[in-house]
Each structure stands twice: as C-alpha cells, then as structure tokens.
Short mmCIF file of C-alpha atoms in Angstrom, two decimals:
data_model
loop_
_atom_site.label_atom_id
_atom_site.label_comp_id
_atom_site.label_asym_id
_atom_site.label_seq_id
_atom_site.Cartn_x
_atom_site.Cartn_y
_atom_site.Cartn_z
CA MET A 1 -17.69 7.90 -18.39
CA LEU A 2 -15.34 8.08 -15.38
CA HIS A 3 -15.04 4.29 -15.28
CA SER A 4 -14.20 4.20 -18.99
CA PHE A 5 -11.52 6.86 -18.50
CA LYS A 6 -9.97 4.94 -15.59
CA THR A 7 -9.96 1.77 -17.65
CA LEU A 8 -8.27 3.57 -20.54
CA ALA A 9 -5.61 4.98 -18.22
CA ARG A 10 -5.03 1.59 -16.57
CA ASP A 11 -4.70 -0.31 -19.84
CA ASN A 12 -2.73 2.30 -21.78
CA PRO A 13 0.66 3.13 -20.21
CA ALA A 14 1.10 6.26 -22.33
CA VAL A 15 -2.27 7.66 -21.25
CA ARG A 16 -1.56 6.76 -17.64
CA ALA A 17 1.85 8.43 -17.68
CA LEU A 18 0.40 11.58 -19.26
CA LEU A 19 -2.42 11.70 -16.72
CA LEU A 20 -0.10 11.30 -13.74
CA ARG A 21 2.33 13.86 -15.13
CA GLY A 22 -0.52 16.35 -15.23
CA LEU A 23 -1.74 15.46 -11.75
CA SER A 24 1.75 15.85 -10.33
CA ARG A 25 1.68 19.52 -11.33
CA LEU A 26 -1.25 19.99 -8.96
CA ARG A 27 -0.58 17.47 -6.20
CA ARG A 28 2.46 17.14 -3.94
CA LEU A 29 3.34 14.86 -1.06
CA ALA A 30 4.51 18.00 0.71
CA HIS A 31 0.85 19.06 0.92
CA ALA A 32 -0.62 15.66 1.81
CA PRO A 33 -2.50 15.45 5.13
CA PRO A 34 -1.08 13.60 8.14
CA GLY A 35 -1.74 9.91 8.64
CA LEU A 36 -0.40 6.53 7.57
CA TYR A 37 0.38 5.94 3.89
CA THR A 38 0.94 2.23 3.27
CA LEU A 39 2.91 1.31 0.16
CA CYS A 40 2.35 -2.08 -1.49
CA TYR A 41 5.09 -3.58 -3.67
CA HIS A 42 5.42 -6.99 -5.27
CA HIS A 43 8.55 -7.52 -7.39
CA VAL A 44 11.67 -5.36 -7.02
CA PRO A 45 13.93 -6.77 -9.78
CA GLU A 46 17.59 -5.89 -9.91
CA HIS A 47 17.18 -3.54 -12.89
CA HIS A 48 14.72 -1.47 -10.84
CA ARG A 49 16.86 -1.27 -7.69
CA ALA A 50 17.83 2.36 -8.39
CA GLY A 51 14.22 3.35 -9.02
CA PHE A 52 13.10 1.77 -5.76
CA ALA A 53 15.90 3.53 -3.88
CA ALA A 54 14.89 6.87 -5.44
CA GLN A 55 11.32 6.37 -4.25
CA ILE A 56 12.51 5.69 -0.70
CA VAL A 57 14.63 8.86 -0.75
CA HIS A 58 11.71 10.90 -2.11
CA LEU A 59 9.27 9.61 0.49
CA ARG A 60 11.72 10.25 3.33
CA ARG A 61 11.69 13.95 2.44
CA HIS A 62 7.97 14.07 3.22
CA GLY A 63 7.46 11.85 6.26
CA ARG A 64 8.75 9.19 8.61
CA PHE A 65 8.95 5.46 7.88
CA VAL A 66 7.43 3.12 10.47
CA GLY A 67 6.98 -0.61 10.87
CA ALA A 68 3.58 -2.31 10.93
CA ASP A 69 3.51 -2.82 14.70
CA GLU A 70 4.57 0.77 15.33
CA ALA A 71 1.92 1.98 12.88
CA VAL A 72 -0.80 0.19 14.82
CA GLY A 73 0.41 1.76 18.05
CA LEU A 74 0.39 5.23 16.51
CA ILE A 75 -3.12 4.72 15.12
CA ALA A 76 -4.47 3.34 18.39
CA SER A 77 -3.02 6.22 20.41
CA GLY A 78 -4.08 8.93 17.97
CA ALA A 79 -0.45 9.97 17.43
CA ILE A 80 -0.68 9.05 13.74
CA GLY A 81 -2.18 12.49 13.18
CA THR A 82 1.03 14.26 14.22
CA GLY A 83 2.57 13.92 10.75
CA ARG A 84 2.96 11.82 7.62
CA HIS A 85 4.05 8.22 8.16
CA PHE A 86 4.98 5.66 5.51
CA LEU A 87 4.72 1.87 5.88
CA VAL A 88 6.48 -0.30 3.28
CA THR A 89 4.82 -3.65 2.54
CA PHE A 90 5.60 -6.46 0.08
CA ASP A 91 3.10 -9.09 -1.08
CA ASP A 92 3.57 -12.72 -2.16
CA GLY A 93 7.12 -13.31 -0.88
CA TYR A 94 9.26 -13.02 -3.98
CA ALA A 95 12.96 -13.71 -3.58
CA ASP A 96 13.91 -10.28 -4.92
CA THR A 97 12.20 -8.67 -1.92
CA VAL A 98 15.11 -10.01 0.14
CA GLU A 99 17.83 -10.05 -2.51
CA VAL A 100 17.22 -6.58 -3.99
CA ALA A 101 14.85 -4.53 -1.83
CA LEU A 102 16.29 -5.51 1.57
CA PRO A 103 19.78 -4.01 0.95
CA VAL A 104 18.14 -0.72 -0.10
CA LEU A 105 15.96 -0.70 3.01
CA ARG A 106 18.85 -1.56 5.33
CA GLU A 107 21.04 1.18 3.93
CA ALA A 108 18.24 3.70 4.38
CA GLY A 109 17.27 2.39 7.82
CA VAL A 110 13.69 1.76 6.68
CA PRO A 111 11.51 -0.97 8.27
CA ALA A 112 9.16 -3.10 6.17
CA ILE A 113 6.81 -6.07 6.35
CA LEU A 114 6.70 -9.04 3.99
CA PHE A 115 3.32 -10.74 3.56
CA LEU A 116 3.90 -14.46 2.92
CA VAL A 117 1.60 -17.10 1.44
CA ALA A 118 1.93 -19.91 3.97
CA ASP A 119 1.65 -22.81 1.50
CA TRP A 120 4.32 -21.27 -0.73
CA LEU A 121 7.01 -21.20 1.94
CA ASP A 122 7.92 -24.84 1.28
CA ALA A 123 6.01 -25.49 -1.97
CA PRO A 124 6.08 -22.33 -4.13
CA PRO A 125 4.33 -22.26 -7.50
CA SER A 126 6.56 -23.35 -10.35
CA ASN A 127 5.05 -20.87 -12.80
CA PRO A 128 6.28 -17.28 -13.28
CA PRO A 129 6.57 -14.67 -11.80
CA GLY A 130 8.72 -16.41 -9.17
CA PRO A 131 11.14 -17.32 -7.77
CA TYR A 132 9.83 -17.08 -4.23
CA ALA A 133 11.68 -16.69 -0.95
CA GLY A 134 12.30 -19.95 0.88
CA ARG A 135 12.99 -20.38 4.57
CA ALA A 136 16.62 -19.23 4.30
CA LEU A 137 15.70 -15.91 2.69
CA VAL A 138 12.81 -15.39 5.12
CA ALA A 139 15.26 -15.96 7.99
CA GLU A 140 17.59 -13.35 6.47
CA TRP A 141 14.68 -10.91 6.27
CA LEU A 142 13.81 -11.47 9.92
CA GLU A 143 17.44 -11.23 11.05
CA ALA A 144 17.53 -7.78 9.46
CA GLY A 145 14.81 -6.69 11.89
CA MET A 146 11.97 -6.74 9.36
CA GLU A 147 8.43 -7.99 9.99
CA ILE A 148 6.39 -10.87 8.57
CA GLY A 149 2.63 -10.99 7.95
CA SER A 150 0.17 -13.36 6.33
CA HIS A 151 -0.99 -13.15 2.73
CA SER A 152 -3.32 -16.13 3.23
CA MET A 153 -2.69 -19.87 3.09
CA SER A 154 -2.87 -20.44 -0.67
CA HIS A 155 -3.51 -17.01 -2.25
CA ALA A 156 -7.13 -17.97 -2.91
CA ARG A 157 -9.84 -15.41 -3.67
CA ILE A 158 -11.36 -15.42 -0.19
CA ALA A 159 -14.68 -13.88 -1.23
CA THR A 160 -15.49 -17.04 -3.19
CA LEU A 161 -14.97 -19.37 -0.20
CA ASP A 162 -17.35 -20.62 2.45
CA GLU A 163 -16.79 -19.98 6.16
CA ALA A 164 -14.45 -22.93 6.60
CA GLY A 165 -12.40 -21.97 3.54
CA ALA A 166 -12.11 -18.37 4.69
CA GLU A 167 -11.06 -19.53 8.15
CA ARG A 168 -8.27 -21.63 6.64
CA GLU A 169 -6.97 -18.82 4.45
CA ILE A 170 -7.06 -16.21 7.20
CA ALA A 171 -6.80 -17.83 10.62
CA ALA A 172 -4.97 -21.07 9.80
CA SER A 173 -2.34 -19.23 7.77
CA ARG A 174 -1.47 -17.22 10.87
CA ARG A 175 -0.90 -20.37 12.89
CA ALA A 176 1.14 -21.97 10.09
CA LEU A 177 3.42 -18.97 9.65
CA GLU A 178 3.96 -18.59 13.39
CA ALA A 179 5.00 -22.24 13.54
CA ALA A 180 7.31 -21.82 10.55
CA THR A 181 9.02 -18.61 11.65
CA GLY A 182 8.74 -18.65 15.43
CA ARG A 183 7.46 -15.08 15.28
CA PRO A 184 4.04 -13.61 16.10
CA ILE A 185 1.96 -12.88 12.99
CA ARG A 186 -0.16 -9.81 13.68
CA HIS A 187 -1.01 -8.49 10.20
CA PHE A 188 -3.02 -9.87 7.29
CA ALA A 189 -2.97 -8.62 3.69
CA CYS A 190 -5.84 -9.87 1.56
CA PRO A 191 -4.82 -11.29 -1.85
CA TRP A 192 -5.73 -8.71 -4.51
CA GLY A 193 -7.61 -6.81 -1.80
CA VAL A 194 -10.72 -5.46 -3.56
CA ALA A 195 -13.93 -5.38 -1.50
CA GLU A 196 -16.70 -7.80 -2.59
CA HIS A 197 -14.56 -9.18 -5.42
CA ASP A 198 -11.69 -10.53 -3.31
CA TYR A 199 -13.03 -10.43 0.25
CA ARG A 200 -16.38 -10.04 1.97
CA PRO A 201 -16.31 -6.80 3.99
CA GLY A 202 -18.98 -8.04 6.39
CA ARG A 203 -17.15 -11.29 7.19
CA ASP A 204 -13.43 -11.45 6.49
CA PRO A 205 -11.97 -8.42 8.32
CA ALA A 206 -13.90 -9.44 11.46
CA LEU A 207 -12.61 -12.99 11.11
CA ALA A 208 -9.05 -11.68 10.89
CA LEU A 209 -9.34 -9.55 14.01
CA ALA A 210 -11.13 -12.32 15.94
CA SER A 211 -8.33 -14.77 15.07
CA GLY A 212 -5.61 -12.54 16.51
CA TYR A 213 -4.57 -10.13 13.77
CA ALA A 214 -4.33 -6.42 14.52
CA THR A 215 -4.97 -5.38 10.90
CA PHE A 216 -6.61 -6.43 7.64
CA PHE A 217 -4.91 -4.74 4.67
CA THR A 218 -6.74 -4.08 1.41
CA THR A 219 -5.72 -2.36 -1.83
CA ARG A 220 -8.08 0.61 -1.66
CA ARG A 221 -6.11 3.81 -1.92
CA GLY A 222 -6.18 6.21 0.97
CA VAL A 223 -4.64 7.28 4.25
CA ALA A 224 -5.25 5.61 7.61
CA THR A 225 -6.06 8.11 10.34
CA ASP A 226 -7.80 6.29 13.21
CA ALA A 227 -8.60 2.89 14.71
CA GLY A 228 -11.60 2.52 12.41
CA ASP A 229 -9.14 1.90 9.57
CA LEU A 230 -7.46 -1.14 11.16
CA PRO A 231 -10.01 -3.69 9.82
CA LEU A 232 -9.82 -2.18 6.31
CA MET A 233 -6.36 -0.73 5.95
CA PRO A 234 -5.79 1.23 2.71
CA ARG A 235 -2.68 0.69 0.61
CA HIS A 236 -1.15 2.34 -2.44
CA VAL A 237 -0.01 -0.32 -4.92
CA LEU A 238 3.26 0.90 -6.46
CA GLU A 239 5.84 -0.33 -8.94
CA PRO A 240 9.54 0.34 -8.21
CA GLU A 241 10.21 1.77 -11.68
CA TRP A 242 7.64 4.55 -11.42
CA PRO A 243 9.21 8.04 -11.41
CA VAL A 244 8.81 9.90 -8.13
CA HIS A 245 6.41 12.49 -9.57
CA GLU A 246 3.88 9.66 -9.93
CA LEU A 247 4.03 9.11 -6.17
CA ASP A 248 3.17 12.78 -5.74
CA ALA A 249 0.24 12.42 -8.14
CA LEU A 250 -1.12 9.30 -6.40
CA MET A 251 -0.61 10.20 -2.74
CA GLY A 252 -0.16 13.96 -2.70
CA ALA A 253 -2.65 16.78 -2.31
CA ARG A 254 -3.12 20.34 -3.47
CA ARG A 255 -1.71 23.10 -1.34
CA ALA A 256 -4.48 24.08 1.07
CA ARG A 257 -3.64 27.77 0.85
CA LEU A 258 -4.06 27.75 -2.92
CA ALA A 259 -7.36 25.91 -2.66
CA ARG A 260 -8.59 28.42 -0.07
CA GLY A 261 -7.44 31.29 -2.26
CA ALA A 262 -9.36 29.92 -5.20
CA HIS A 263 -12.47 29.61 -3.01
CA LEU A 264 -12.15 33.21 -1.83
CA ALA A 265 -11.56 34.47 -5.36
CA ARG A 266 -14.69 32.66 -6.54
CA GLY A 267 -16.66 34.23 -3.68
CA ALA A 268 -15.39 37.71 -4.58
CA HIS A 269 -16.27 37.14 -8.23
CA LEU A 270 -19.82 36.14 -7.32
CA ALA A 271 -20.21 39.12 -5.00
CA ARG A 272 -19.01 41.47 -7.72
CA GLY A 273 -21.48 39.91 -10.15
CA ALA A 274 -24.29 40.42 -7.70
CA ARG A 275 -23.43 44.10 -7.27
CA LEU A 276 -23.35 44.66 -11.02
CA ALA A 277 -26.71 42.97 -11.39
CA ARG A 278 -28.43 45.38 -8.97
CA PRO A 279 -30.76 47.91 -10.59
#
C-alpha cells in the first residue's frame, strides 16, 4: 500500500504537490536535526534561475553552506553535529550549471561541487538533455573556487558491471578527471545512486574509498552525521523550480517540543482512562 502511494505521488505531479503542501504544515527546516544535508541538482535552466536563488536564500536561513572537502572534515572531527550544514552538488555536468547556477552561487557566496562524467568532458552525448560543459566551462567553474568530483567514466549502471568494469567507472574516472583538470578528485557520486539497482553496496563504496575517494554519494534521502556515512552519503534530489515549502517537507522535521507535548498528553489521557476504569 505504501509503495503504491509513493508511486502515485511520484508519477502524478498534482498528488505530489498536494502531499508536500500538507507535509510542509508539519515539518520545517527550522526544526531539522543537526548534520549534513546534501542537495543534488541536475539542470538549472535560465527560466528557473529565480527559483534556484530562492531555494538558496531559504536554506541559508536554516544552516551554513559548506564545500565537499570541508564537509568531510566536519564529519571526521564530529563537528558536523554543531548545527545544520548544506552541501550543494550537481550531477552530469550540464552547461547551465556554470552558465546559470554559478552566478547565483557566487553572488550568495555558496560553495558547490560538480560531478563530471569523465568520457563526456571531450565527447558529450549528442542526445538531449544537454548541452554539457566542456573544458572551458569546467575551467570557469574551478576558477570560481568550486569543486569537481567524479560521476563515473561513462554514466554506466555500475551494479550491472563486473569487477573490471566497476574499477573503470569508479577508479579510472578519478585518474582521468585529475589528468584533465589538474585538480585532486576526492568525491564520487554514483549515477542514479540507488542501492542494489545502481551500485553494489558490498563492493562499490569500498572500491571508491580504496581508490582514493573520501566519499561515495548515493541518492538515498537523509542526513549525514558521522564517519559511517562517508561510504554511503545521502543526498536529497531537488529541482530548482520547486517552491521552498517543498524543501521544508522533504528535509524538515516536526518541532520536538510539540512532539513531546503530544506524547505527554497521550500519557495523561491513558492515566485518566485507567483511573476511571477502577472499580
């Protein structure tokens, strides 16, 4: 039943919007627990520039933006638990990440990481939804102080590959991107990022860490709180046109005081019932 409801919400925009509107009445980023909330974007087209900027402003009210390397340091030291932190990531390497999103990020002083598909840097797919960032745009991104990570060699579904294929997608893509950019590549984002379907949890995160990455990013929702999350980093996949109340619904939490009050009220109600039931 729950799976059917999730499928209905995913495939029906009106149902999804109604559901998230309702959840946003109960959940707020202001009440979310401390930790690292990683945001995953793909396209940021020009006509959604304002929506993306509004999301950045909204998130800034509720936490601090950090880069990927800083996030790892905070997690490793335990300091990630001192407050809410937001990490902005972009998958695939679309040109509008640099042309549209970068100016918004620079104006706001927000760091971000772009996960590139190594084979696409010089030979991007000709089919939509490109265009993709070439070397000139990647250089512009790096000159702005942003970070680069790997999104595999060819955007293959790594779970379907043998050991040698997985090694090429994960480890060899790191070497290729370091050679292309002259920068260390310390973070890996798995294409699609669903356990068992897109990567093998018992093989691929360990391969990433053994080959020199500090992280292996997935697309499971959640908040990273300690070093145990580094091999399976959660991310919230977002679209730049979503209204900010949907970010509250997806990443926020109920106010703890209200939840505790409801628990106490329920306890008092049960105690009163017990007294009335006595002979």
